[in-house]
Backbone as ProteinMPNN parsed JSONL, in Angstrom:
{"seq_chain_A": "XXXXXXXXXXXXXXXXXXXXXXXXXXXXXXXXXXXXXXXXXXXXXXXXXXXXXXXXXXXXXXXXXXXXXXXXXXXXXXXXXXXXXXXXXXXXXXXXXXXXXXXXXXXXXXXXXXXXXXXXXXXXXXXXXXXXXXXXXXXXXXXXXXXXXXXXXXXXXXXXXXXXXXXXXXXXXXXXXXXXXXXXXXXXXXXXXXXXXXXXXXXXXXXXXX", "coords_chain_A": {"N_chain_A": [[101.093, 82.674, 116.998], [104.521, 82.987, 116.517], [107.589, 83.119, 118.054], [110.992, 83.645, 117.913], [113.941, 83.743, 119.628], [117.24, 84.933, 119.945], [120.71, 85.754, 120.487], [121.484, 86.928, 118.128], [119.276, 87.44, 116.567], [115.755, 88.229, 116.397], [112.644, 86.981, 115.77], [109.329, 87.474, 114.945], [106.391, 86.141, 114.032], [103.135, 86.526, 112.947], [100.053, 85.093, 112.24], [97.613, 86.286, 111.992], [94.669, 87.396, 110.353], [93.849, 90.212, 108.484], [90.867, 91.966, 108.815], [88.608, 91.999, 106.16], [90.688, 92.164, 104.342], [92.273, 91.584, 101.147], [92.399, 88.251, 99.918], [93.61, 86.946, 97.897], [95.159, 87.112, 94.602], [96.429, 90.097, 93.0], [98.498, 92.184, 94.967], [99.21, 95.299, 96.358], [102.266, 96.651, 97.302], [104.007, 98.638, 99.573], [107.087, 99.884, 100.378], [109.003, 101.212, 102.983], [112.061, 102.438, 103.166], [114.314, 102.904, 105.555], [117.056, 103.262, 105.732], [120.343, 104.642, 105.115], [122.247, 103.258, 103.756], [123.283, 101.546, 100.903], [123.953, 98.89, 100.618], [123.74, 97.737, 103.064], [122.642, 95.894, 106.049], [119.817, 96.444, 106.261], [119.101, 97.142, 103.627], [119.723, 94.739, 102.34], [117.919, 93.03, 103.577], [115.522, 94.1, 102.639], [115.81, 93.598, 99.883], [115.774, 90.796, 99.875], [113.194, 90.405, 100.787], [111.633, 91.553, 98.708], [112.345, 89.902, 96.567], [111.152, 87.53, 97.301], [108.464, 87.944, 97.023], [105.413, 87.486, 95.11], [105.852, 87.702, 91.569], [104.043, 89.284, 90.169], [103.033, 91.196, 91.832], [102.631, 94.613, 92.392], [105.228, 96.747, 93.435], [106.38, 99.414, 95.37], [109.057, 101.397, 96.42], [110.062, 103.554, 98.955], [112.669, 105.614, 99.441], [113.761, 106.834, 102.232], [115.878, 108.471, 103.021], [116.681, 109.58, 100.64], [114.582, 111.173, 100.01], [114.017, 113.735, 101.641], [111.904, 114.798, 104.309], [109.487, 117.101, 105.655], [109.38, 117.683, 109.114], [106.756, 116.892, 111.483], [105.186, 119.602, 113.019], [103.395, 119.954, 115.005], [101.379, 121.799, 114.549], [98.634, 121.818, 114.429], [97.128, 122.061, 112.179], [95.968, 119.888, 110.778], [93.869, 119.321, 112.385], [92.098, 121.302, 111.93], [91.355, 121.076, 109.303], [91.035, 118.241, 107.109], [93.979, 116.462, 106.223], [97.387, 117.605, 105.633], [99.295, 120.514, 106.413], [101.696, 120.673, 105.172], [102.78, 119.777, 102.019], [104.628, 117.987, 101.067], [104.671, 115.213, 101.422], [102.395, 114.275, 100.237], [102.075, 112.657, 97.911], [103.268, 110.287, 98.766], [101.57, 109.583, 100.891], [99.223, 109.169, 99.457], [99.93, 106.891, 98.025], [100.311, 105.191, 100.192], [97.688, 104.992, 101.192], [96.471, 103.485, 99.207], [97.784, 101.103, 99.267], [98.153, 97.574, 99.935], [99.893, 96.204, 101.489], [102.209, 97.225, 103.891], [105.581, 97.92, 104.439], [107.961, 98.465, 106.83], [111.199, 99.305, 107.152], [114.126, 99.54, 108.957], [117.226, 100.731, 110.385], [118.158, 100.385, 113.814], [118.166, 103.137, 115.756], [119.221, 104.579, 118.609], [117.266, 103.13, 120.072], [115.065, 103.446, 118.427], [113.332, 104.357, 115.334], [115.16, 105.196, 112.306], [115.912, 108.67, 111.685], [114.733, 109.917, 109.252], [112.689, 108.095, 108.63], [111.247, 108.08, 110.994], [110.175, 110.646, 110.948], [108.213, 110.341, 108.98], [106.518, 108.5, 110.211], [105.62, 110.08, 112.338], [104.235, 112.026, 110.904], [101.89, 110.787, 110.253], [100.049, 111.752, 111.932], [98.064, 113.246, 110.766], [96.116, 111.394, 110.083], [95.305, 110.501, 112.549], [94.036, 112.811, 113.451], [92.025, 112.909, 111.526], [90.514, 110.735, 112.28], [89.874, 111.096, 115.098], [89.225, 113.782, 115.466], [87.812, 114.706, 113.21], [86.086, 112.631, 112.888], [86.2, 110.5, 111.057], [85.764, 107.243, 110.103], [86.929, 104.225, 109.028], [89.971, 106.201, 109.19], [91.663, 105.66, 107.086], [90.661, 104.012, 104.331], [91.264, 101.556, 103.017], [92.105, 98.354, 104.096], [95.113, 97.012, 105.571], [98.095, 94.979, 105.69], [100.946, 94.852, 107.737], [104.518, 94.912, 107.898], [107.461, 94.658, 109.788], [110.874, 95.35, 109.658], [113.994, 95.238, 111.137], [117.359, 96.307, 111.877], [120.124, 96.018, 113.957], [123.065, 97.18, 115.611], [123.826, 96.393, 118.154], [123.663, 93.522, 120.394], [120.868, 91.32, 121.164], [117.294, 91.965, 121.824], [116.182, 94.387, 122.585], [116.154, 96.88, 121.238], [114.677, 96.318, 118.888], [112.235, 95.6, 120.034], [111.414, 98.048, 121.163], [111.102, 99.663, 118.879], [109.049, 98.285, 117.618], [106.959, 98.632, 119.465], [106.584, 101.38, 119.198], [105.622, 101.51, 116.633], [103.138, 100.252, 116.587], [100.851, 101.876, 117.609], [100.491, 103.958, 115.509], [99.813, 102.218, 113.404], [97.23, 101.422, 113.984], [95.605, 103.584, 113.303], [96.061, 103.647, 110.652], [94.592, 101.681, 109.571], [95.784, 99.209, 109.659], [97.541, 96.136, 110.321], [100.018, 94.538, 112.193], [101.669, 91.861, 110.896], [104.002, 90.464, 110.524], [107.262, 90.448, 111.942], [110.565, 91.044, 111.888], [113.84, 90.796, 113.064], [117.244, 91.723, 112.954], [120.157, 91.469, 114.804], [123.22, 92.36, 116.501], [125.024, 93.231, 114.609], [127.371, 94.752, 114.831], [129.158, 92.993, 115.917], [129.467, 91.263, 113.891], [127.549, 89.273, 113.437], [125.969, 86.587, 111.662], [124.004, 87.31, 108.781], [122.499, 85.892, 106.956], [120.776, 83.756, 108.016], [118.71, 85.357, 109.05], [117.8, 86.592, 106.749], [116.543, 84.45, 105.55], [114.32, 84.246, 107.219], [113.113, 86.659, 106.613], [112.385, 86.22, 103.934], [110.567, 84.205, 104.366], [108.586, 85.638, 105.745], [107.685, 87.312, 103.702], [106.64, 85.453, 101.868], [104.595, 84.425, 103.404], [102.615, 86.305, 103.239], [101.133, 85.703, 101.008], [99.384, 83.81, 101.837], [97.545, 84.957, 103.47]], "CA_chain_A": [[102.247, 83.559, 117.147], [105.794, 82.296, 116.635], [108.655, 84.052, 118.428], [112.277, 82.994, 118.037], [114.857, 84.716, 120.201], [118.632, 84.578, 120.129], [121.543, 86.95, 120.589], [121.687, 87.557, 116.825], [118.069, 87.836, 115.872], [114.451, 87.994, 116.994], [111.64, 86.934, 114.729], [107.971, 87.298, 115.438], [105.466, 86.011, 112.925], [101.754, 86.406, 113.391], [99.234, 84.707, 111.1], [96.297, 86.912, 112.059], [94.176, 87.904, 109.085], [93.231, 91.524, 108.586], [89.474, 91.954, 108.399], [88.307, 92.527, 104.831], [91.858, 92.249, 103.481], [92.196, 90.662, 100.03], [93.017, 86.973, 100.25], [94.249, 86.369, 96.733], [95.326, 88.061, 93.523], [97.454, 91.126, 93.068], [98.56, 92.991, 96.191], [100.105, 96.441, 96.217], [103.206, 96.665, 98.416], [104.742, 99.891, 99.737], [108.225, 99.69, 101.257], [109.666, 102.396, 103.516], [113.457, 102.117, 103.44], [114.826, 103.897, 106.48], [118.515, 103.177, 105.859], [121.098, 105.384, 104.103], [123.271, 102.387, 103.184], [122.739, 100.83, 99.752], [124.201, 97.45, 100.701], [123.788, 97.35, 104.463], [121.681, 94.856, 106.428], [118.435, 96.802, 105.941], [118.945, 97.028, 102.177], [119.731, 93.314, 101.98], [116.65, 92.464, 104.038], [114.489, 94.537, 101.708], [115.97, 92.864, 98.625], [115.297, 89.437, 100.098], [111.736, 90.476, 100.888], [111.078, 91.796, 97.381], [112.57, 88.736, 95.716], [110.269, 86.448, 97.721], [107.081, 88.282, 96.704], [104.97, 87.081, 93.774], [106.367, 88.671, 90.586], [102.997, 90.157, 89.616], [102.611, 92.182, 92.822], [103.298, 95.911, 92.243], [106.004, 97.14, 94.611], [106.986, 100.746, 95.35], [109.957, 101.601, 97.549], [110.353, 104.938, 99.296], [113.97, 105.795, 100.068], [113.493, 107.962, 103.132], [117.021, 109.385, 103.04], [116.755, 110.271, 99.352], [113.443, 112.079, 99.94], [113.851, 114.401, 102.945], [110.531, 115.221, 104.585], [109.315, 118.118, 106.699], [108.871, 117.075, 110.341], [105.522, 117.407, 112.061], [105.456, 120.706, 113.947], [102.318, 120.085, 115.979], [100.724, 123.089, 114.284], [97.193, 121.682, 114.575], [96.438, 122.278, 110.914], [95.159, 118.726, 110.398], [92.667, 119.316, 113.215], [91.183, 122.3, 111.371], [90.841, 120.474, 108.072], [91.719, 116.978, 106.824], [95.212, 116.607, 105.469], [98.52, 118.229, 106.309], [99.646, 121.808, 105.84], [102.882, 120.451, 104.346], [102.368, 118.936, 100.892], [105.757, 117.222, 100.536], [104.425, 113.774, 101.498], [101.058, 113.954, 99.722], [102.148, 111.521, 96.989], [103.545, 109.095, 99.562], [100.369, 109.195, 101.624], [98.279, 108.619, 98.486], [100.368, 105.515, 97.787], [100.035, 104.441, 101.424], [96.26, 104.715, 101.303], [96.088, 102.489, 98.212], [98.577, 99.884, 99.434], [97.618, 96.442, 100.693], [100.951, 95.778, 102.404], [103.184, 98.257, 104.246], [106.799, 97.357, 105.019], [108.793, 99.48, 107.472], [112.528, 98.723, 107.335], [114.931, 100.596, 109.572], [118.222, 100.453, 111.416], [117.746, 100.834, 115.14], [118.949, 104.279, 116.214], [118.801, 105.0, 119.953], [116.037, 102.398, 120.395], [113.965, 103.991, 117.643], [113.517, 104.382, 113.892], [116.048, 106.23, 111.79], [115.211, 109.956, 111.707], [113.839, 110.183, 108.112], [111.495, 107.255, 108.72], [110.468, 108.543, 112.154], [109.397, 111.804, 110.503], [107.035, 109.861, 108.264], [105.62, 107.925, 111.21], [105.007, 111.198, 113.061], [103.336, 112.751, 110.014], [100.577, 110.124, 110.197], [99.146, 112.507, 112.813], [96.932, 113.698, 109.957], [95.08, 110.364, 110.129], [94.773, 110.537, 113.916], [93.079, 113.917, 113.477], [90.87, 112.526, 110.706], [89.688, 109.79, 113.051], [89.399, 111.523, 116.412], [88.719, 115.149, 115.423], [86.828, 114.842, 112.138], [85.136, 111.524, 112.976], [86.274, 109.619, 109.889], [85.998, 105.881, 110.574], [88.313, 104.437, 109.436], [90.57, 107.323, 108.477], [92.203, 105.083, 105.854], [89.615, 103.049, 103.99], [91.75, 100.25, 102.564], [92.825, 97.636, 105.152], [96.477, 96.658, 105.193], [98.964, 94.193, 106.546], [102.212, 95.55, 107.919], [105.707, 94.12, 108.209], [108.554, 95.453, 110.355], [112.216, 94.782, 109.531], [114.967, 96.096, 111.805], [118.743, 95.846, 111.984], [120.773, 96.716, 115.074], [124.45, 96.826, 115.856], [123.937, 95.76, 119.466], [123.001, 92.226, 120.521], [119.603, 91.296, 121.909], [116.075, 92.39, 121.147], [115.563, 95.558, 123.196], [115.902, 97.897, 120.23], [113.565, 95.881, 118.04], [110.998, 95.681, 120.806], [111.015, 99.443, 121.306], [110.622, 100.128, 117.578], [107.752, 97.663, 117.381], [105.976, 99.311, 120.313], [106.309, 102.705, 118.635], [104.909, 101.376, 115.366], [101.784, 99.713, 116.738], [99.775, 102.876, 117.644], [100.156, 104.498, 114.189], [99.176, 101.223, 112.546], [95.786, 101.34, 114.246], [94.899, 104.629, 112.562], [96.284, 103.403, 109.222], [93.8, 100.506, 109.212], [96.82, 98.21, 109.391], [97.838, 95.202, 111.403], [101.344, 93.952, 112.076], [101.565, 90.409, 110.717], [105.348, 89.883, 110.592], [108.249, 91.347, 112.538], [111.84, 90.326, 111.798], [114.935, 91.627, 113.549], [118.64, 91.293, 112.919], [120.937, 92.187, 115.807], [124.599, 91.914, 116.608], [125.769, 93.579, 113.396], [128.696, 95.253, 115.193], [130.003, 91.827, 116.202], [129.539, 90.433, 112.687], [126.635, 88.135, 113.449], [125.557, 86.264, 110.293], [122.719, 87.855, 108.351], [121.757, 84.981, 106.075], [119.623, 83.122, 108.671], [117.632, 86.336, 109.172], [117.235, 86.764, 105.404], [115.597, 83.343, 105.349], [113.091, 84.609, 107.923], [112.501, 87.737, 105.832], [111.731, 85.583, 102.779], [109.402, 83.495, 104.897], [107.567, 86.637, 106.041], [107.121, 87.753, 102.426], [105.824, 84.365, 101.3], [103.41, 84.242, 104.237], [101.577, 87.243, 102.826], [100.296, 85.089, 99.98], [98.429, 82.907, 102.478], [96.64, 85.725, 104.331]], "C_chain_A": [[103.486, 82.716, 117.328], [106.843, 83.328, 116.969], [109.932, 83.257, 118.631], [113.257, 84.031, 118.529], [116.26, 84.129, 120.279], [119.425, 85.861, 120.235], [121.643, 87.668, 119.257], [120.413, 87.988, 116.157], [116.838, 87.547, 116.709], [113.45, 88.017, 115.865], [110.29, 86.693, 115.361], [107.047, 87.267, 114.245], [104.066, 85.79, 113.468], [100.871, 86.139, 112.19], [97.829, 85.266, 111.179], [95.922, 87.493, 110.706], [93.504, 89.241, 109.309], [91.809, 91.458, 108.052], [89.302, 92.655, 107.068], [89.523, 92.663, 103.924], [91.719, 91.264, 102.333], [92.947, 89.391, 100.333], [93.719, 86.36, 99.05], [94.427, 87.45, 95.684], [96.4, 89.082, 93.82], [97.356, 91.931, 94.355], [99.57, 94.108, 95.977], [100.945, 96.59, 97.48], [103.962, 97.993, 98.419], [105.827, 99.683, 100.782], [108.779, 101.038, 101.698], [111.077, 101.996, 103.93], [114.063, 103.217, 104.294], [116.332, 103.874, 106.669], [119.206, 103.995, 104.78], [122.081, 104.512, 103.336], [122.686, 101.489, 102.092], [122.973, 99.325, 99.811], [124.36, 97.002, 102.147], [122.745, 96.294, 104.783], [120.231, 95.186, 106.07], [118.182, 96.652, 104.442], [118.894, 95.566, 101.743], [118.445, 92.623, 102.442], [115.516, 92.855, 103.093], [114.585, 93.806, 100.377], [115.451, 91.445, 98.762], [113.774, 89.402, 100.155], [111.116, 90.631, 99.503], [111.196, 90.564, 96.497], [111.636, 87.584, 96.053], [108.797, 86.724, 97.428], [106.691, 87.719, 95.34], [105.383, 88.134, 92.744], [105.323, 89.623, 90.034], [102.498, 91.193, 90.631], [103.339, 93.503, 92.589], [103.981, 96.314, 93.552], [106.577, 98.539, 94.397], [107.833, 100.898, 96.597], [110.234, 103.081, 97.744], [111.685, 104.976, 100.04], [113.89, 107.047, 100.941], [114.652, 108.951, 103.197], [117.123, 110.171, 101.742], [115.635, 111.289, 99.195], [113.233, 112.736, 101.305], [112.427, 114.931, 103.109], [110.508, 116.252, 105.703], [108.787, 117.443, 107.962], [107.531, 117.666, 110.749], [105.881, 118.486, 113.08], [104.377, 120.858, 115.014], [101.519, 121.354, 115.796], [99.202, 123.031, 114.457], [96.418, 121.898, 113.292], [95.543, 121.131, 110.505], [93.91, 118.604, 111.258], [91.633, 120.328, 112.718], [90.566, 121.817, 110.067], [91.633, 119.2, 107.81], [92.938, 117.225, 105.958], [96.268, 117.308, 106.29], [98.842, 119.555, 105.633], [100.897, 121.719, 104.968], [102.528, 119.43, 103.261], [103.461, 117.989, 100.415], [105.528, 115.711, 100.539], [103.064, 113.377, 100.93], [101.078, 112.74, 98.798], [102.414, 110.227, 97.753], [102.303, 108.639, 100.318], [99.288, 108.661, 100.688], [98.634, 107.17, 98.177], [100.092, 104.643, 99.004], [98.561, 104.056, 101.511], [95.809, 103.619, 100.347], [96.825, 101.164, 98.366], [97.803, 98.818, 100.209], [98.604, 95.966, 101.751], [101.899, 96.947, 102.628], [104.381, 97.577, 104.9], [107.647, 98.507, 105.549], [110.136, 98.834, 107.797], [113.473, 99.806, 107.838], [116.091, 100.037, 110.376], [117.694, 100.967, 112.746], [118.695, 101.929, 115.588], [118.421, 104.734, 117.573], [117.434, 104.428, 120.318], [114.834, 102.937, 119.625], [114.256, 103.819, 116.157], [114.656, 105.336, 113.526], [115.244, 107.522, 111.644], [114.296, 110.177, 110.504], [112.582, 109.324, 108.122], [110.625, 107.682, 109.888], [109.629, 109.766, 111.79], [108.117, 111.354, 109.828], [106.024, 109.214, 109.215], [104.886, 109.051, 111.944], [103.987, 111.942, 112.193], [102.007, 112.036, 109.798], [99.607, 110.735, 111.2], [97.921, 112.992, 112.054], [95.791, 112.683, 110.001], [94.496, 110.229, 111.53], [93.716, 111.639, 114.008], [91.836, 113.591, 112.66], [89.937, 111.62, 111.493], [89.064, 110.436, 114.288], [88.897, 112.964, 116.463], [87.6, 115.273, 114.402], [85.851, 113.661, 112.073], [85.118, 110.586, 111.785], [86.661, 108.215, 110.343], [85.829, 104.885, 109.43], [88.919, 105.605, 108.668], [91.259, 106.911, 107.178], [91.299, 103.932, 105.476], [90.149, 101.654, 103.71], [92.515, 99.551, 103.686], [94.176, 97.144, 104.648], [97.103, 95.689, 106.184], [100.308, 94.879, 106.592], [103.306, 94.573, 108.321], [106.772, 95.068, 108.739], [109.856, 94.683, 110.206], [113.185, 95.736, 110.214], [116.344, 95.453, 111.786], [119.441, 96.684, 113.044], [122.212, 96.263, 115.218], [124.628, 96.063, 117.155], [123.28, 94.384, 119.477], [121.659, 92.363, 121.242], [118.463, 91.952, 121.164], [115.5, 93.693, 121.672], [115.251, 96.636, 122.169], [114.728, 97.551, 119.347], [112.24, 96.011, 118.784], [110.502, 97.102, 120.966], [110.46, 99.989, 119.997], [109.231, 99.557, 117.305], [106.661, 98.337, 118.213], [105.61, 100.681, 119.752], [105.482, 102.623, 117.356], [103.441, 100.997, 115.556], [100.695, 100.79, 116.827], [99.481, 103.519, 116.29], [99.463, 103.492, 113.278], [97.667, 101.166, 112.77], [95.02, 102.398, 113.471], [95.112, 104.499, 111.053], [95.508, 102.181, 108.741], [94.721, 99.339, 108.87], [97.039, 97.33, 110.607], [99.192, 94.562, 111.164], [101.228, 92.436, 112.006], [102.919, 89.721, 110.762], [106.319, 90.917, 111.128], [109.559, 90.586, 112.624], [112.971, 91.261, 112.195], [116.272, 90.938, 113.363], [119.389, 92.116, 113.954], [122.34, 91.608, 115.865], [125.442, 92.23, 115.391], [127.189, 94.032, 113.721], [129.672, 94.116, 115.465], [130.091, 90.884, 115.004], [128.659, 89.207, 112.712], [126.129, 87.858, 112.025], [124.16, 86.775, 109.976], [121.874, 86.842, 107.6], [120.608, 84.254, 106.772], [118.428, 84.077, 108.824], [116.994, 86.593, 107.818], [116.262, 85.644, 105.07], [114.268, 83.643, 106.023], [112.36, 85.738, 107.198], [111.76, 87.151, 104.629], [110.47, 84.847, 103.229], [108.259, 84.457, 105.186], [106.899, 87.122, 104.757], [106.209, 86.692, 101.833], [104.544, 84.164, 102.096], [102.276, 85.156, 103.816], [100.638, 86.638, 101.781], [99.235, 84.176, 100.569], [97.388, 83.644, 103.305], [95.477, 86.292, 103.538]], "O_chain_A": [[103.521, 81.83, 118.182], [106.985, 84.317, 116.25], [109.965, 82.312, 119.418], [113.398, 85.091, 117.919], [116.437, 82.965, 120.637], [118.866, 86.948, 120.088], [121.862, 88.879, 119.226], [120.448, 88.827, 115.257], [116.874, 86.719, 117.619], [113.409, 88.969, 115.086], [110.131, 85.814, 116.208], [106.929, 88.256, 113.52], [103.853, 84.956, 114.348], [100.927, 86.883, 111.211], [96.933, 84.768, 110.498], [96.775, 88.025, 109.997], [92.685, 89.39, 110.216], [91.577, 90.949, 106.956], [89.789, 93.768, 106.872], [89.408, 93.224, 102.834], [91.111, 90.207, 102.507], [94.017, 89.431, 100.94], [94.373, 85.327, 99.194], [93.923, 88.563, 95.835], [97.174, 88.946, 94.768], [96.265, 92.313, 94.78], [100.665, 93.871, 95.468], [100.412, 96.648, 98.588], [104.491, 98.418, 97.392], [105.536, 99.348, 101.931], [109.001, 101.916, 100.864], [111.264, 101.297, 104.925], [114.297, 104.327, 103.818], [116.84, 104.406, 107.656], [118.727, 104.049, 103.648], [122.688, 104.971, 102.368], [121.718, 100.764, 102.324], [122.279, 98.563, 99.138], [125.033, 96.01, 102.426], [122.032, 95.839, 103.888], [119.491, 94.308, 105.625], [117.161, 96.096, 104.037], [118.103, 95.203, 100.872], [117.944, 91.728, 101.762], [114.651, 92.036, 102.784], [113.564, 93.431, 99.8], [114.766, 90.942, 97.871], [113.145, 88.481, 99.634], [110.174, 89.916, 99.163], [110.266, 90.221, 95.768], [111.35, 86.749, 95.195], [107.965, 85.828, 97.571], [107.561, 87.498, 94.498], [105.277, 89.331, 93.012], [105.673, 90.668, 89.484], [101.618, 91.989, 90.306], [104.57, 93.516, 92.588], [103.39, 96.233, 94.628], [107.187, 98.814, 93.364], [107.394, 100.571, 97.7], [110.6, 103.779, 96.799], [111.808, 104.432, 101.138], [113.944, 108.171, 100.443], [114.433, 110.144, 103.406], [117.599, 111.306, 101.741], [115.72, 112.175, 98.345], [112.347, 112.322, 102.052], [111.828, 115.446, 102.164], [111.378, 116.277, 106.573], [107.818, 116.688, 107.879], [107.212, 118.803, 110.403], [106.776, 118.297, 113.905], [104.432, 121.776, 115.831], [101.033, 121.931, 116.769], [98.554, 124.066, 114.612], [95.187, 121.917, 113.304], [94.471, 121.355, 109.943], [92.988, 117.867, 110.909], [90.449, 120.229, 113.039], [89.409, 122.108, 109.764], [92.78, 119.087, 108.24], [92.931, 118.083, 105.076], [96.083, 117.575, 107.478], [98.678, 119.698, 104.422], [101.134, 122.584, 104.125], [102.033, 118.344, 103.564], [103.251, 117.254, 99.451], [106.131, 114.999, 99.736], [102.627, 112.244, 101.129], [100.199, 111.882, 98.887], [101.848, 109.184, 97.424], [102.015, 107.444, 100.379], [98.513, 107.789, 101.081], [97.751, 106.319, 98.078], [99.686, 103.489, 98.866], [98.23, 102.923, 101.862], [94.859, 102.896, 100.646], [96.516, 100.202, 97.663], [96.927, 99.12, 101.019], [98.214, 95.402, 102.773], [102.341, 97.587, 101.674], [104.22, 96.757, 105.804], [108.007, 99.417, 104.802], [110.206, 97.922, 108.621], [113.605, 100.862, 107.219], [115.96, 98.977, 110.989], [116.873, 101.884, 112.785], [119.887, 101.686, 115.779], [117.295, 105.222, 117.671], [116.559, 105.142, 120.807], [113.708, 102.888, 120.12], [115.263, 103.231, 115.762], [115.062, 106.174, 114.332], [114.022, 107.474, 111.496], [113.156, 110.596, 110.704], [111.524, 109.768, 107.675], [109.399, 107.652, 109.791], [108.502, 109.911, 112.264], [107.051, 111.919, 110.072], [104.815, 109.366, 109.039], [103.674, 108.98, 112.145], [102.981, 112.433, 112.706], [101.087, 112.615, 109.22], [98.465, 110.288, 111.308], [96.848, 113.134, 112.64], [94.622, 113.068, 109.961], [93.325, 109.881, 111.685], [92.639, 111.434, 114.569], [90.724, 113.949, 113.046], [88.715, 111.727, 111.383], [87.856, 110.331, 114.499], [88.208, 113.336, 117.413], [86.56, 115.869, 114.682], [84.899, 113.686, 111.293], [84.103, 109.936, 111.533], [87.741, 108.009, 110.897], [84.724, 104.711, 108.916], [88.424, 105.96, 107.598], [91.417, 107.73, 106.272], [91.183, 102.966, 106.23], [89.543, 100.667, 104.127], [93.492, 100.108, 104.187], [94.358, 96.893, 103.457], [96.699, 95.596, 107.343], [100.762, 95.43, 105.59], [103.064, 93.563, 108.981], [106.962, 96.158, 108.199], [109.941, 93.513, 110.578], [113.197, 96.926, 109.901], [116.483, 94.233, 111.693], [119.359, 97.912, 113.03], [122.536, 95.101, 114.975], [125.485, 95.184, 117.25], [122.419, 94.112, 118.641], [121.365, 93.394, 121.847], [118.62, 92.431, 120.04], [114.413, 94.084, 121.245], [114.183, 97.246, 122.226], [113.873, 98.397, 119.083], [111.247, 96.477, 118.225], [109.296, 97.345, 120.912], [109.456, 100.701, 120.0], [108.346, 100.262, 116.821], [105.562, 98.582, 117.715], [104.453, 101.095, 119.825], [104.734, 103.545, 117.03], [102.593, 101.392, 114.756], [99.67, 100.637, 116.161], [98.309, 103.625, 115.931], [98.616, 103.87, 112.468], [96.912, 100.891, 111.838], [93.902, 102.145, 113.023], [94.431, 105.158, 110.266], [95.736, 101.697, 107.632], [94.476, 98.586, 107.928], [96.767, 97.712, 111.745], [99.48, 94.097, 110.061], [100.747, 91.8, 112.944], [102.988, 88.517, 111.011], [106.222, 92.103, 110.816], [109.658, 89.596, 113.349], [113.048, 92.391, 111.712], [116.412, 89.735, 113.584], [119.264, 93.34, 113.976], [122.61, 90.522, 115.352], [126.46, 91.581, 115.153], [128.118, 93.732, 112.972], [130.877, 94.265, 115.263], [130.717, 89.827, 115.089], [128.98, 88.201, 112.079], [125.888, 88.796, 111.265], [123.249, 86.683, 110.799], [120.647, 86.933, 107.614], [119.536, 84.136, 106.178], [117.275, 83.654, 108.738], [115.782, 86.791, 107.733], [115.266, 85.868, 104.382], [113.209, 83.338, 105.476], [111.129, 85.768, 107.172], [110.631, 87.549, 104.342], [109.444, 84.871, 102.549], [107.1, 84.148, 104.912], [105.685, 87.321, 104.725], [105.122, 87.006, 101.347], [103.518, 83.777, 101.536], [101.106, 84.828, 104.011], [99.474, 87.029, 101.691], [98.286, 83.803, 99.879], [96.441, 83.027, 103.794], [94.616, 86.966, 104.102]]}, "name": "protein", "num_of_chains": 1, "seq": "XXXXXXXXXXXXXXXXXXXXXXXXXXXXXXXXXXXXXXXXXXXXXXXXXXXXXXXXXXXXXXXXXXXXXXXXXXXXXXXXXXXXXXXXXXXXXXXXXXXXXXXXXXXXXXXXXXXXXXXXXXXXXXXXXXXXXXXXXXXXXXXXXXXXXXXXXXXXXXXXXXXXXXXXXXXXXXXXXXXXXXXXXXXXXXXXXXXXXXXXXXXXXXXXXX"}
């Protein structure tokens, strides 16, 4: 585990290998873009990440603001039968289940994900029900590696740490393990982004070694 902390950024890289994860060849990558800004820090971090991936890896990006999703209502439908009563995210969840790498990229809003991305995190309740109500082990068959990218206006790492804590429980039911976590902070004060982009590229390249 490598952790680098400063007022402008926090980077945490973990070289743990996901059990049964593919170690070579083509890897399917699914990116969740939780920012509404086309050229903001989150968008630039995602571009840097994509550019550092092997060119033959299929990459799909979900623009969470461009695809509004129905929030989880706690209706209990997924406890009565597998799946969700709302079908709007069925295609996204199908892509998630087939992915080898999941990337969650978000601005930090009130120490949490942006709202459109948080909705998608909450909607993984269907997999919690599959595991703990319907007894499906694992609820998502294909193992995955996960990456978290955050950008915050405030200095320090408190926002990133809170987002990471919120992400870890859903990852367990998605058969996923967080292997890289990169944070940019101090955007409001104009802290430089380029050093963080280097860490993002490093996180992307590290996936080829796992």
